[in-house]
Amino acid sequence: SNSDLADVVDYQIAVLLNLHGEFEAANLLLSSLLKQGRKSEDLQVAMGMDFLRVPLLPSQIDLSKDALIHDAGSLAGVLAQKRYDEAEAGFRALLEKYPGTNFVHYAWGAALASQGKDDAAEAQFQEETKLNPASSLAYAEWAFLESKAGRYSEAIAISQKAVELSGNSFMAHYVLGNS
């Protein structure tokens, strides 16, 4: 019955989910807190860590990455509120300030795909695979878009790469099987 206590519990659960690599589940909780009007530096940091897929506790963050985490957290907040025009400028600024940062192109691609901008999303997923070739996430999303467009042979090749990188990825197996 105590909403303040419930919010603290949700925040702590989100931090623990993030620590264990459950980024989507953590994002749901953190975004929900933001949408309820909760704003704090702790929430911004947690959202930034989740956005960049950093599986650490906030106290474990390298101080040299503090500005990056805060900037990513601000952008994650904009995305959570579905302010996509503002988010595009935020993505451009983040990439200009921190070029080569993993998962930024992935997040931009996901935001574009959620708006039905598949070609632009595909380009972002391709950029992510160049910067972060060991992650299956962008490969799986890229393969999904290829499959959606009816380019099945491309989707198969790309999703096979995703499965090779992460044999436990539901999305990679789903897209491979569907293609």
CSV table of C-alpha atoms in Angstrom, one decimal, residues 51-165:
chain,number,residue,atom,x,y,z
A,51,PHE,CA,20.5,1.3,-22.4
A,52,LEU,CA,24.2,0.5,-22.8
A,53,ARG,CA,23.7,-3.1,-21.5
A,54,VAL,CA,26.2,-2.7,-18.8
A,55,PRO,CA,25.7,-5.7,-16.4
A,56,LEU,CA,27.1,-4.1,-13.2
A,57,LEU,CA,25.7,-2.4,-10.1
A,58,PRO,CA,25.7,1.4,-10.3
A,59,SER,CA,28.4,1.5,-7.6
A,60,GLN,CA,30.7,-0.6,-9.9
A,61,ILE,CA,30.7,1.9,-12.7
A,62,ASP,CA,34.1,3.3,-13.7
A,63,LEU,CA,34.0,7.1,-13.0
A,64,SER,CA,35.5,7.8,-16.4
A,65,LYS,CA,32.2,6.5,-17.9
A,66,ASP,CA,29.9,8.6,-15.7
A,67,ALA,CA,29.1,11.2,-18.4
A,68,LEU,CA,28.4,8.6,-21.0
A,69,ILE,CA,26.1,6.7,-18.6
A,70,HIS,CA,24.2,9.9,-17.7
A,71,ASP,CA,23.8,10.9,-21.3
A,72,ALA,CA,22.6,7.4,-22.2
A,73,GLY,CA,20.2,7.6,-19.3
A,74,SER,CA,18.7,10.9,-20.5
A,75,LEU,CA,18.2,9.4,-24.0
A,76,ALA,CA,16.7,6.3,-22.5
A,77,GLY,CA,14.2,8.5,-20.7
A,78,VAL,CA,13.3,10.3,-23.9
A,79,LEU,CA,12.7,6.9,-25.6
A,80,ALA,CA,10.6,5.6,-22.7
A,81,GLN,CA,8.3,8.6,-23.2
A,82,LYS,CA,8.2,7.9,-27.0
A,83,ARG,CA,9.5,11.4,-27.9
A,84,TYR,CA,11.0,10.0,-31.1
A,85,ASP,CA,11.9,13.3,-32.8
A,86,GLU,CA,13.8,14.4,-29.7
A,87,ALA,CA,15.4,10.9,-29.6
A,88,GLU,CA,16.8,11.1,-33.1
A,89,ALA,CA,18.7,14.3,-32.1
A,90,GLY,CA,19.8,12.5,-28.9
A,91,PHE,CA,21.2,9.5,-30.8
A,92,ARG,CA,23.1,11.8,-33.2
A,93,ALA,CA,24.6,13.7,-30.3
A,94,LEU,CA,25.5,10.6,-28.3
A,95,LEU,CA,27.2,9.0,-31.3
A,96,GLU,CA,29.1,12.3,-32.0
A,97,LYS,CA,30.2,12.6,-28.4
A,98,TYR,CA,31.0,8.9,-27.9
A,99,PRO,CA,31.7,7.3,-31.3
A,100,GLY,CA,32.0,3.6,-31.3
A,101,THR,CA,30.0,3.0,-28.2
A,102,ASN,CA,28.4,-0.5,-28.2
A,103,PHE,CA,24.6,-0.8,-28.3
A,104,VAL,CA,23.8,2.8,-29.3
A,105,HIS,CA,23.1,1.9,-33.0
A,106,TYR,CA,21.2,-1.2,-31.7
A,107,ALA,CA,19.0,1.0,-29.6
A,108,TRP,CA,18.5,3.5,-32.4
A,109,GLY,CA,17.6,0.6,-34.7
A,110,ALA,CA,15.1,-0.8,-32.2
A,111,ALA,CA,13.5,2.7,-31.9
A,112,LEU,CA,13.2,3.1,-35.6
A,113,ALA,CA,11.8,-0.4,-36.1
A,114,SER,CA,9.1,0.3,-33.4
A,115,GLN,CA,8.0,3.2,-35.6
A,116,GLY,CA,7.9,1.1,-38.8
A,117,LYS,CA,11.0,2.7,-40.3
A,118,ASP,CA,12.5,-0.6,-41.3
A,119,ASP,CA,15.1,0.6,-43.8
A,120,ALA,CA,16.6,3.1,-41.4
A,121,ALA,CA,16.4,0.5,-38.6
A,122,GLU,CA,18.2,-2.0,-40.8
A,123,ALA,CA,21.0,0.5,-41.4
A,124,GLN,CA,21.5,1.0,-37.7
A,125,PHE,CA,21.6,-2.7,-37.0
A,126,GLN,CA,24.2,-3.1,-39.7
A,127,GLU,CA,26.3,-0.3,-38.1
A,128,GLU,CA,26.0,-2.1,-34.7
A,129,THR,CA,27.3,-5.4,-36.2
A,130,LYS,CA,30.4,-3.5,-37.5
A,131,LEU,CA,31.1,-1.9,-34.1
A,132,ASN,CA,30.0,-4.9,-31.9
A,133,PRO,CA,30.4,-8.1,-34.1
A,134,ALA,CA,30.4,-10.4,-31.0
A,135,SER,CA,26.8,-9.5,-30.1
A,136,SER,CA,23.9,-11.5,-31.6
A,137,LEU,CA,21.3,-8.8,-30.9
A,138,ALA,CA,21.7,-6.6,-33.9
A,139,TYR,CA,22.1,-9.7,-36.2
A,140,ALA,CA,18.9,-11.1,-34.9
A,141,GLU,CA,17.0,-7.9,-35.4
A,142,TRP,CA,18.5,-7.3,-38.8
A,143,ALA,CA,17.6,-10.8,-39.9
A,144,PHE,CA,14.0,-10.2,-38.6
A,145,LEU,CA,13.7,-7.2,-40.9
A,146,GLU,CA,15.1,-9.1,-43.8
A,147,SER,CA,12.6,-11.9,-43.2
A,148,LYS,CA,9.8,-9.3,-42.9
A,149,ALA,CA,10.7,-7.9,-46.2
A,150,GLY,CA,10.7,-11.3,-47.8
A,151,ARG,CA,14.4,-11.6,-48.3
A,152,TYR,CA,14.6,-15.0,-46.8
A,153,SER,CA,18.0,-16.1,-48.0
A,154,GLU,CA,19.6,-13.0,-46.5
A,155,ALA,CA,17.6,-13.5,-43.3
A,156,ILE,CA,18.8,-17.1,-43.0
A,157,ALA,CA,22.5,-16.1,-43.4
A,158,ILE,CA,22.2,-13.3,-40.9
A,159,SER,CA,20.2,-15.3,-38.4
A,160,GLN,CA,22.7,-18.2,-38.6
A,161,LYS,CA,25.4,-15.7,-37.6
A,162,ALA,CA,23.2,-14.6,-34.6
A,163,VAL,CA,22.7,-18.3,-33.6
A,164,GLU,CA,26.4,-18.9,-33.9
A,165,LEU,CA,27.1,-16.0,-31.6
